[in-house]
Coordinates of C-alpha atoms (C1' of nucleotides) in Angstrom, one line a residue:
Chain A
M235 CA 9.3 -11.9 -37.5
N236 CA 9.0 -11.4 -33.8
D237 CA 11.0 -8.5 -32.4
N238 CA 8.2 -7.1 -30.2
T239 CA 7.0 -4.8 -32.9
I240 CA 3.6 -4.3 -34.6
S241 CA 4.1 -6.0 -38.0
N242 CA 1.8 -3.8 -40.0
L243 CA 2.6 -0.4 -38.5
S244 CA 5.8 1.6 -39.0
V245 CA 7.1 5.1 -38.6
D246 CA 9.3 6.8 -41.2
C247 CA 11.3 9.9 -40.4
V248 CA 12.3 12.5 -42.8
I249 CA 15.3 14.1 -41.1
F250 CA 16.1 17.5 -42.6
G251 CA 19.5 19.0 -41.9
F252 CA 20.8 22.4 -42.8
D253 CA 24.5 22.9 -43.4
S254 CA 24.6 26.7 -43.8
E255 CA 24.0 26.3 -47.5
K256 CA 21.7 23.6 -48.6
L257 CA 18.8 21.6 -47.2
N258 CA 19.8 17.9 -46.7
V259 CA 18.0 14.7 -45.8
L260 CA 19.5 11.9 -43.9
L261 CA 19.2 8.6 -45.8
L262 CA 20.1 5.0 -45.2
E263 CA 21.9 2.9 -47.8
R264 CA 19.8 -0.1 -48.8
K265 CA 22.2 -2.6 -50.2
L266 CA 21.1 -6.1 -51.0
E267 CA 23.8 -8.7 -51.5
A268 CA 23.3 -12.1 -53.0
E269 CA 24.7 -15.2 -51.3
N270 CA 27.8 -15.1 -53.5
G271 CA 28.5 -11.5 -52.3
E272 CA 27.4 -9.8 -55.5
T273 CA 25.3 -6.6 -55.1
V274 CA 21.8 -7.2 -56.3
F275 CA 21.0 -3.5 -55.9
C276 CA 22.0 -0.5 -53.8
D277 CA 19.8 2.5 -53.3
H278 CA 18.6 4.6 -50.4
T279 CA 15.6 4.9 -48.1
L280 CA 14.4 7.1 -45.3
V281 CA 15.0 6.1 -41.7
G282 CA 12.2 4.1 -40.3
H283 CA 11.2 1.2 -38.2
H284 CA 8.2 -0.8 -37.0
V285 CA 6.4 0.6 -34.0
R286 CA 7.0 -1.3 -30.8
V287 CA 4.3 -2.8 -28.7
G288 CA 3.4 -0.3 -26.0
E289 CA 5.2 2.6 -27.6
T290 CA 3.3 5.7 -28.8
L291 CA 3.9 6.9 -32.4
D292 CA 5.7 9.9 -31.1
E293 CA 8.0 7.8 -29.0
S294 CA 8.6 5.5 -31.9
A295 CA 9.7 8.5 -34.0
A296 CA 11.9 9.8 -31.3
R297 CA 13.5 6.4 -30.8
I298 CA 14.2 6.1 -34.6
L299 CA 15.8 9.5 -34.6
E300 CA 18.0 8.8 -31.6
E301 CA 19.1 5.4 -33.0
T302 CA 20.2 7.1 -36.2
T303 CA 21.6 10.4 -35.0
G304 CA 22.3 10.0 -31.3
L305 CA 20.1 13.0 -30.8
S306 CA 17.2 13.3 -28.4
N307 CA 14.8 16.2 -27.6
I308 CA 14.7 17.1 -31.3
Y309 CA 11.9 18.8 -33.2
L310 CA 9.6 16.1 -34.5
E311 CA 6.3 16.4 -36.2
Q312 CA 3.8 13.9 -37.6
F313 CA 2.7 15.1 -41.0
Y314 CA 0.9 12.3 -42.9
T315 CA 0.1 8.6 -42.9
F316 CA 0.8 6.4 -45.9
G317 CA -1.3 3.3 -46.2
N318 CA -1.8 2.3 -49.8
P319 CA -2.2 -1.4 -50.0
D320 CA 0.5 -1.5 -52.8
R321 CA 3.0 0.8 -51.2
L322 CA 5.6 -2.0 -50.6
K323 CA 4.9 -3.8 -53.9
K324 CA 7.8 -2.6 -56.0
P325 CA 10.2 -5.4 -57.0
R326 CA 13.1 -4.2 -54.9
A327 CA 10.9 -3.7 -51.9
K328 CA 9.8 -7.3 -52.1
L329 CA 13.4 -8.6 -52.4
W330 CA 14.5 -6.4 -49.5
L331 CA 11.7 -7.3 -47.2
E332 CA 12.3 -11.0 -47.8
S333 CA 16.0 -10.6 -47.1
I334 CA 15.3 -9.0 -43.7
G335 CA 12.7 -11.6 -42.8
R336 CA 9.5 -9.5 -43.3
N337 CA 6.6 -10.8 -45.2
P338 CA 6.4 -8.7 -48.5
E339 CA 2.8 -9.5 -48.9
E340 CA 1.8 -7.9 -45.6
R341 CA 0.1 -4.5 -45.9
V342 CA 2.1 -2.1 -43.7
I343 CA 1.0 1.4 -43.0
S344 CA 3.6 4.0 -42.2
V345 CA 3.2 7.2 -40.1
G346 CA 5.4 9.9 -41.5
Y347 CA 7.3 12.3 -39.2
F348 CA 9.7 15.0 -40.1
S349 CA 12.5 16.4 -37.9
L350 CA 14.8 19.3 -38.1
V351 CA 18.4 19.4 -37.1
N352 CA 21.6 21.1 -37.8
V353 CA 23.9 18.8 -39.7
N354 CA 26.9 19.7 -37.5
S355 CA 25.1 18.4 -34.4
V356 CA 24.9 14.9 -35.9
H357 CA 27.5 12.2 -36.1
V358 CA 26.0 9.8 -38.5
S359 CA 26.7 6.1 -39.1
Y360 CA 25.6 4.7 -35.8
T361 CA 23.6 1.6 -36.9
E362 CA 24.2 -1.4 -39.1
R363 CA 23.1 0.5 -42.1
H364 CA 25.2 3.3 -43.5
A365 CA 23.5 6.7 -43.0
S366 CA 24.5 9.9 -44.8
W367 CA 23.3 13.4 -45.8
F368 CA 22.0 14.1 -49.3
N369 CA 21.2 17.4 -50.8
L370 CA 17.4 17.6 -51.1
N371 CA 17.6 18.7 -54.7
E372 CA 19.8 15.9 -55.8
I373 CA 17.6 13.0 -54.5
E374 CA 16.3 11.2 -57.5
D375 CA 14.4 8.2 -56.3
L376 CA 14.2 6.3 -53.1
G377 CA 13.3 2.8 -52.0
F378 CA 9.7 1.8 -51.2
D379 CA 7.4 4.8 -51.5
H380 CA 9.8 7.0 -49.7
K381 CA 10.2 9.6 -52.4
E382 CA 6.5 10.3 -52.1
I383 CA 6.9 10.5 -48.3
L384 CA 9.8 12.9 -48.7
N385 CA 7.8 15.2 -51.0
K386 CA 4.9 15.3 -48.6
A387 CA 7.3 16.1 -45.8
L388 CA 8.8 19.0 -47.7
E389 CA 5.3 20.4 -48.4
A390 CA 4.4 20.2 -44.7
L391 CA 7.7 21.9 -43.7
Q392 CA 7.1 24.6 -46.3
T393 CA 3.6 25.3 -45.0
K394 CA 4.6 25.2 -41.4
I395 CA 7.8 27.3 -41.5
K396 CA 5.8 30.2 -42.8
T397 CA 3.9 30.6 -39.6
N398 CA 6.0 28.9 -36.9
P399 CA 9.5 29.4 -35.6
L400 CA 10.9 26.2 -37.1
A401 CA 13.9 27.7 -38.8
F402 CA 15.7 27.9 -35.6
E403 CA 15.6 24.2 -35.2
L404 CA 17.8 23.9 -38.3
L405 CA 20.4 26.3 -36.9
P406 CA 23.0 26.1 -34.1
Q407 CA 22.1 28.1 -31.0
K408 CA 24.1 31.1 -32.3
F409 CA 23.6 32.0 -35.9
T410 CA 24.0 34.8 -38.3
L411 CA 21.1 36.5 -40.1
S412 CA 22.5 35.4 -43.4
H413 CA 22.1 31.8 -42.4
L414 CA 18.6 32.4 -41.1
Q415 CA 17.7 34.0 -44.4
K416 CA 19.3 31.1 -46.3
I417 CA 17.0 28.7 -44.6
Y418 CA 13.8 30.4 -45.8
E419 CA 15.4 30.6 -49.2
V420 CA 16.2 26.9 -49.5
V421 CA 13.1 25.6 -47.8
L422 CA 10.7 27.7 -49.7
G423 CA 12.7 27.8 -53.0
I424 CA 12.7 31.6 -53.3
E425 CA 15.1 34.5 -53.1
I426 CA 14.7 37.1 -50.4
D427 CA 16.0 40.7 -50.4
K428 CA 18.6 41.0 -47.7
R429 CA 17.6 44.5 -46.5
N430 CA 13.9 43.6 -46.3
F431 CA 14.7 40.4 -44.5
R432 CA 16.8 42.2 -41.9
K433 CA 14.2 44.9 -41.5
K434 CA 11.6 42.3 -40.7
V435 CA 13.9 40.4 -38.3
S436 CA 14.7 43.6 -36.4
Q437 CA 11.0 44.0 -35.6
V438 CA 10.8 40.5 -34.1
P439 CA 11.6 40.6 -30.4
Y440 CA 12.6 37.0 -30.0
I441 CA 15.5 37.0 -32.4
V442 CA 18.0 38.6 -30.1
P443 CA 21.5 39.9 -31.0
L444 CA 24.4 38.6 -28.9
K445 CA 27.5 40.4 -27.8
E446 CA 29.4 38.2 -30.1
K447 CA 30.6 38.0 -33.6
Q448 CA 31.7 35.4 -36.0
Q449 CA 35.4 34.3 -35.6
K450 CA 38.0 33.5 -38.2
V451 CA 36.0 34.2 -41.3
S452 CA 37.8 35.8 -44.2
H453 CA 35.4 38.6 -44.6
K454 CA 33.6 41.1 -42.3
P455 CA 32.5 39.0 -39.3
A456 CA 28.8 38.8 -38.8
Q457 CA 26.8 39.6 -35.7
L458 CA 25.5 36.4 -34.0
Y459 CA 21.9 36.0 -32.9
M460 CA 19.9 33.6 -30.9
F461 CA 16.2 32.6 -30.7
S462 CA 14.6 33.2 -27.4
R463 CA 11.7 30.8 -27.0
D464 CA 10.7 32.5 -23.8
I465 CA 10.3 35.9 -25.5
F466 CA 8.5 34.1 -28.4
E467 CA 6.0 32.4 -26.1
A468 CA 5.4 35.7 -24.2
T469 CA 4.9 37.8 -27.2
K470 CA 3.4 35.6 -29.9
K471 CA 0.1 36.6 -31.3
K472 CA -2.0 35.0 -33.8
D473 CA -0.1 36.7 -36.5
F474 CA 3.3 35.2 -36.8
N475 CA 3.9 35.4 -40.5
F476 CA 7.0 34.4 -42.3
S477 CA 5.5 33.9 -45.7
F478 CA 7.3 35.7 -48.5
Chain B
M97 CA -14.1 -10.6 -35.7
N98 CA -13.7 -11.3 -39.4
D99 CA -15.5 -8.8 -41.7
N100 CA -12.7 -8.4 -44.2
T101 CA -11.2 -5.5 -42.3
I102 CA -7.8 -4.9 -40.8
S103 CA -8.3 -5.3 -37.1
N104 CA -5.8 -2.8 -35.8
L105 CA -6.4 0.0 -38.4
S106 CA -9.4 2.3 -38.6
V107 CA -10.4 5.6 -40.1
D108 CA -12.4 8.2 -38.2
C109 CA -14.2 11.0 -40.0
V110 CA -14.9 14.4 -38.5
I111 CA -17.8 15.6 -40.7
F112 CA -18.2 19.4 -40.3
G113 CA -21.5 20.8 -41.5
F114 CA -22.5 24.5 -41.8
D115 CA -26.2 25.4 -41.4
S116 CA -26.0 29.2 -42.2
E117 CA -25.3 29.9 -38.5
K118 CA -23.2 27.5 -36.7
L119 CA -20.5 24.9 -37.3
N120 CA -21.8 21.4 -36.6
V121 CA -20.4 18.0 -36.4
L122 CA -22.1 14.7 -37.4
L123 CA -22.0 12.3 -34.5
L124 CA -23.3 8.7 -34.0
E125 CA -25.2 7.7 -30.9
R126 CA -23.4 5.0 -29.0
K127 CA -26.0 3.3 -26.8
L128 CA -25.1 0.2 -24.9
E129 CA -28.0 -1.9 -23.7
A130 CA -27.8 -4.7 -21.2
E131 CA -29.5 -8.0 -21.9
N132 CA -32.5 -7.0 -19.9
G133 CA -32.9 -3.9 -22.1
E134 CA -31.6 -1.4 -19.7
T135 CA -29.3 1.3 -21.0
V136 CA -25.8 0.9 -19.6
F137 CA -24.7 4.2 -21.1
C138 CA -25.5 6.4 -24.1
D139 CA -23.1 8.9 -25.5
H140 CA -21.7 9.9 -28.9
T141 CA -18.8 9.2 -31.2
L142 CA -17.4 10.3 -34.5
V143 CA -18.1 8.3 -37.6
G144 CA -15.5 5.6 -38.2
H145 CA -14.8 2.1 -39.3
H146 CA -12.0 -0.3 -39.7
V147 CA -10.1 -0.2 -43.0
R148 CA -11.0 -2.9 -45.4
V149 CA -8.4 -5.2 -46.9
G150 CA -7.3 -3.8 -50.3
E151 CA -8.8 -0.4 -49.6
T152 CA -6.7 2.8 -49.5
L153 CA -7.1 5.1 -46.5
D154 CA -8.7 7.7 -48.7
E155 CA -11.2 5.2 -50.1
S156 CA -12.0 4.0 -46.6
A157 CA -12.8 7.6 -45.5
A158 CA -14.9 8.2 -48.6
R159 CA -16.8 5.0 -47.9
I160 CA -17.5 5.9 -44.3
L161 CA -18.7 9.3 -45.4
E162 CA -21.0 7.8 -48.0
E163 CA -22.4 5.2 -45.7
T164 CA -23.3 7.8 -43.2
T165 CA -24.5 10.7 -45.3
G166 CA -25.2 9.2 -48.8
L167 CA -22.8 11.8 -50.2
S168 CA -19.9 11.1 -52.5
N169 CA -17.3 13.3 -54.1
I170 CA -17.0 15.3 -50.9
Y171 CA -14.0 17.3 -49.6
L172 CA -12.0 14.9 -47.4
E173 CA -8.6 15.5 -45.9
Q174 CA -6.4 13.3 -43.8
F175 CA -5.2 15.4 -40.9
Y176 CA -3.6 13.2 -38.2
T177 CA -3.1 9.7 -37.0
F178 CA -3.9 8.6 -33.5
G179 CA -2.1 5.6 -32.2
N180 CA -1.6 5.8 -28.5
P181 CA -1.6 2.3 -27.0
D182 CA -4.2 3.3 -24.5
R183 CA -6.5 5.2 -26.7
L184 CA -9.3 2.6 -26.4
K185 CA -8.8 1.8 -22.7
K186 CA -11.5 4.0 -21.2
P187 CA -14.1 1.8 -19.4
R188 CA -16.9 2.5 -21.7
A189 CA -14.7 1.8 -24.7
K190 CA -14.0 -1.6 -23.4
L191 CA -17.6 -2.4 -22.8
W192 CA -18.6 -1.2 -26.2
L193 CA -15.9 -3.0 -28.1
E194 CA -16.8 -6.2 -26.3
S195 CA -20.4 -5.7 -27.2
I196 CA -19.7 -5.4 -30.9
G197 CA -17.3 -8.3 -30.9
R198 CA -14.0 -6.5 -31.0
N199 CA -11.1 -7.3 -28.8
P200 CA -10.8 -4.4 -26.4
E201 CA -7.2 -5.2 -25.7
E202 CA -6.1 -4.9 -29.3
R203 CA -4.2 -1.7 -30.1
V204 CA -6.0 0.0 -32.9
I205 CA -4.6 3.0 -34.7
S206 CA -6.9 5.4 -36.3
V207 CA -6.3 7.7 -39.2
G208 CA -8.3 11.0 -38.9
Y209 CA -10.0 12.6 -41.8
F210 CA -12.2 15.7 -41.8
S211 CA -14.8 16.5 -44.4
L212 CA -16.8 19.6 -45.1
V213 CA -20.5 19.6 -46.2
N214 CA -23.5 21.8 -46.1
V215 CA -26.0 20.3 -43.6
N216 CA -28.9 20.7 -46.0
S217 CA -27.2 18.4 -48.5
V218 CA -27.3 15.6 -46.0
H219 CA -30.1 13.3 -45.0
V220 CA -28.8 11.7 -41.9
S221 CA -29.7 8.4 -40.2
Y222 CA -28.8 5.9 -42.9
T223 CA -27.2 3.2 -40.8
E224 CA -28.0 1.1 -37.8
R225 CA -26.7 3.8 -35.5
H226 CA -28.5 7.0 -35.2
A227 CA -26.5 10.0 -36.6
S228 CA -27.3 13.6 -36.0
W229 CA -25.7 17.1 -36.1
F230 CA -24.3 18.7 -33.0
N231 CA -23.2 22.3 -32.6
L232 CA -19.5 22.2 -32.3
N233 CA -19.5 24.5 -29.2
E234 CA -21.9 22.3 -27.3
I235 CA -20.0 19.0 -27.6
E236 CA -18.8 18.1 -24.2
D237 CA -17.2 14.7 -24.3
L238 CA -17.2 11.9 -26.8
G239 CA -16.5 8.2 -26.7
F240 CA -13.0 6.7 -27.1
D241 CA -10.5 9.5 -27.7
H242 CA -12.8 11.2 -30.2
K243 CA -12.9 14.5 -28.4
E244 CA -9.1 14.7 -28.9
I245 CA -9.6 13.8 -32.6
L246 CA -12.2 16.4 -33.0
N247 CA -10.0 19.1 -31.4
K248 CA -7.2 18.3 -33.8
A249 CA -9.5 18.3 -36.8
L250 CA -10.8 21.7 -35.9
E251 CA -7.2 23.0 -35.5
A252 CA -6.4 21.6 -39.0
L253 CA -9.5 23.1 -40.5
Q254 CA -8.6 26.5 -39.0
T255 CA -5.1 26.4 -40.3
K256 CA -6.1 25.3 -43.8
I257 CA -9.1 27.5 -44.3
K258 CA -6.9 30.6 -44.0
T259 CA -5.0 29.8 -47.1
N260 CA -7.2 27.5 -49.1
P261 CA -10.7 27.8 -50.6
L262 CA -12.3 25.4 -48.2
A263 CA -15.2 27.7 -47.1
F264 CA -17.1 27.0 -50.3
E265 CA -17.2 23.3 -49.4
L266 CA -19.4 24.2 -46.4
L267 CA -21.8 26.2 -48.6
P268 CA -24.4 25.4 -51.2
Q269 CA -23.5 26.2 -54.7
K270 CA -25.2 29.6 -54.5
F271 CA -24.5 31.6 -51.4
T272 CA -24.6 35.0 -49.9
L273 CA -21.6 37.0 -48.7
S274 CA -23.0 37.0 -45.2
H275 CA -23.0 33.3 -45.1
L276 CA -19.5 33.2 -46.4
Q277 CA -18.4 35.6 -43.8
K278 CA -20.2 33.7 -41.1
I279 CA -18.1 30.6 -42.0
Y280 CA -14.9 32.4 -41.3
E281 CA -16.3 33.7 -38.1
V282 CA -17.5 30.4 -36.7
V283 CA -14.6 28.4 -37.9
L284 CA -11.9 30.8 -36.7
G285 CA -13.9 32.1 -33.7
I286 CA -13.5 35.7 -34.6
E287 CA -15.6 38.6 -35.7
I288 CA -15.1 40.3 -39.1
D289 CA -16.1 43.7 -40.2
K290 CA -18.7 43.4 -43.0
R291 CA -17.4 46.2 -45.1
N292 CA -13.8 45.1 -45.0
F293 CA -14.8 41.5 -45.7
R294 CA -16.8 42.6 -48.8
K295 CA -14.0 44.8 -50.0
K296 CA -11.7 41.8 -49.8
V297 CA -14.1 39.5 -51.5
S298 CA -14.7 42.0 -54.3
Q299 CA -11.0 41.8 -55.2
V300 CA -11.1 38.0 -55.5
P301 CA -11.9 37.0 -59.1
Y302 CA -13.2 33.5 -58.4
I303 CA -16.0 34.6 -56.1
V304 CA -18.5 35.6 -58.8
P305 CA -21.8 37.3 -58.4
L306 CA -24.8 35.7 -60.1
K307 CA -27.8 37.3 -61.7
E308 CA -29.9 36.1 -58.9
K309 CA -31.1 37.2 -55.5
Q310 CA -32.4 35.5 -52.4
Q311 CA -36.1 34.7 -52.5
K312 CA -38.7 34.9 -49.8
V313 CA -36.7 36.4 -47.1
S314 CA -38.3 39.0 -44.9
H315 CA -35.6 41.6 -45.4
K316 CA -33.7 43.0 -48.4
P317 CA -32.8 40.0 -50.5
A318 CA -29.1 39.3 -50.8
Q319 CA -27.1 39.0 -54.0
L320 CA -26.1 35.4 -54.6
Y321 CA -22.5 34.3 -55.5
M322 CA -20.8 31.2 -56.5
F323 CA -17.2 29.9 -56.3
S324 CA -15.5 29.3 -59.6
R325 CA -12.9 26.6 -59.3
D326 CA -11.8 27.2 -62.8
I327 CA -11.0 30.8 -62.2
F328 CA -9.4 29.9 -58.9
E329 CA -7.1 27.4 -60.6
A330 CA -6.3 29.8 -63.3
T331 CA -5.5 32.8 -61.1
K332 CA -4.2 31.4 -57.9
K333 CA -0.8 32.5 -56.8
K334 CA 1.2 31.5 -53.8
D335 CA -0.5 34.2 -51.8
F336 CA -4.0 33.1 -51.2
N337 CA -4.6 34.6 -47.8
F338 CA -7.7 34.5 -45.8
S339 CA -6.2 34.9 -42.4
F340 CA -7.9 37.6 -40.3
Chain C
dG352 C1' 44.8 45.5 -52.4
dC353 C1' 41.6 42.1 -53.3
dA354 C1' 38.0 38.8 -52.5
dA355 C1' 34.0 37.8 -49.8
dA356 C1' 30.3 38.5 -47.2
dA357 C1' 28.2 42.0 -43.7
dG358 C1' 25.6 45.8 -43.1
dT359 C1' 22.6 49.8 -44.0
dG360 C1' 17.7 53.6 -45.7
dT361 C1' 14.3 55.4 -48.6
dT362 C1' 10.4 55.5 -51.6
dC363 C1' 6.0 53.7 -53.1
dG364 C1' 1.9 51.4 -53.5
dG365 C1' -1.3 48.2 -51.6
dC366 C1' -3.6 46.2 -48.0
dG367 C1' -5.7 45.7 -43.4
dT368 C1' -8.5 48.3 -40.1
dA369 C1' -11.7 51.3 -38.0
dC370 C1' -16.1 53.2 -38.4
dA371 C1' -22.1 54.7 -39.4
dC372 C1' -25.9 55.1 -42.1
dC373 C1' -29.6 54.1 -45.7
dC374 C1' -32.1 50.3 -48.4
dA375 C1' -35.4 46.6 -49.7
dT376 C1' -38.4 43.2 -48.3
dG377 C1' -42.1 40.5 -45.7
dA378 C1' -45.1 40.5 -42.1
Chain D
dT233 C1' -44.6 50.9 -40.1
dC234 C1' -41.5 48.0 -38.2
dA235 C1' -38.1 44.5 -37.9
dT236 C1' -34.5 42.2 -40.3
dG237 C1' -30.4 41.7 -42.5
dG238 C1' -28.3 43.8 -47.1
dG239 C1' -25.4 47.0 -48.9
dT240 C1' -22.0 50.9 -49.2
dG241 C1' -16.9 54.6 -48.8
dT242 C1' -13.2 57.0 -46.7
dA243 C1' -9.0 57.9 -44.0
dC244 C1' -4.9 56.2 -42.0
dG245 C1' -1.0 53.5 -40.8
dC246 C1' 1.8 49.7 -41.6
dC247 C1' 4.1 46.5 -44.2
dG248 C1' 6.0 44.3 -48.3
dA249 C1' 8.8 45.3 -52.5
dA250 C1' 12.3 47.4 -55.1
dC251 C1' 16.8 49.0 -55.2
dA252 C1' 23.1 50.1 -54.5
dC253 C1' 26.9 51.2 -52.0
dT254 C1' 30.3 51.1 -48.1
dT255 C1' 32.6 48.3 -44.4
dT256 C1' 35.4 44.8 -42.3
dT257 C1' 38.2 41.0 -42.2
dG258 C1' 41.8 37.2 -43.9
dC259 C1' 44.8 36.2 -47.2

DNA sequence: GCAAAAGTGTTCGGCGTACACCCATGA
DNA sequence: TCATGGGTGTACGCCGAACACTTTTGC
């Protein structure tokens, strides 16, 4: 297969999306049809692609993300590289690789990136393969070794969100404190006390209240906030700590 | 070049070693001699090698470590993958790669591992290239992109040592609290108050005092301690915290 | 008026931080 | 006896944890 890519090097992206309630992952449908049109199997995989000649790994991840979501300038982080010789040796993987013209015997190593978006900023289903959001907790198995990659990505996200301002990448620009709290709860799998959470947030200078409230909600409308990266950069010390 | 390795995939190991005072890194001399015996250049690189066919990345890193230090069963952790298309394009890199029969135009991606050892457990200079320890703070530049790899490794070590029991990997089995403290100081680049440090340690169940003291030191001999992984595994909660 | 989420304060215990002097040993 | 690192305790302030009721809006 010659499409100007490096045949044994790929990038897989774990695209996390928050929808005000749950943590979701963007997956592609992997449907293999026989010549007679019957479905041989249908499951899901992460978004990934072989790295192009002359393209850095970061550029490759950004390209994959943009091709799938239409988004650019998105938070992206390399978290681990998967290179077991047998990582593409499951029966379905072989069938699939053959069907798309890749050599199933070739050892491919994959560099894993995760990215963070708000689901409402994404209009999915750009490409030839159908993409859609899946609740993280309901993902059973994935094609290739992608479940393992997903697990490792979640671990990396959990570690990093405790000490870095990643939560804001999952939110729209203007957000409520309840949504911010929910992110820490669903990402870390814990419950947080509302009053303690708000006390902590109020001590943080770069989470700034706006002169605006929620509209059209059938309950008391919440104050909106935004994240100021400028204030964050100016005031951050070694001790950012969002571990609960 | 055919030595049963994958030509565009390598593993580089950042081997950190503690010597009771400083943090050191094991480097190989990279000396290129012209046909007339004159030295074209001489500098240093990390320890690395191309990945073998059929070998996992972890196995590759363990092999490299053992070939260089004679040690096996050592702490090893993958921390980042370096794949810029131009990472081997510095003039010396090209000359060197040619001299060892590699194609300097080939894009090679390198998976970075760091490992932690006590310098006294290592007898260096196994292989054809001369290996020796260098004080981390005195390393100016390295061959290829290895300075960048080293910087990233140190960052990963600093992050991870704050919340995981890595310090003990840098120490002999029996150690003094001063040495333990010194590790946090040199790795994190900070100073720690002795009394506060010891107060914290005394609350940690898996750092256990032995019935043994230092011998033959020309000052009050220090109590020796050991790390009990069993107790650590049995008592660890989410909240291991060694960030100062 | 009811459902649904927003918003708000106090108490308590533990942990991090700052800080200075005596002790045991080998030379 | 001196030099060298080992070893020890207290006071204070901050932060994390636990905990329940009132408010505002849309329907």
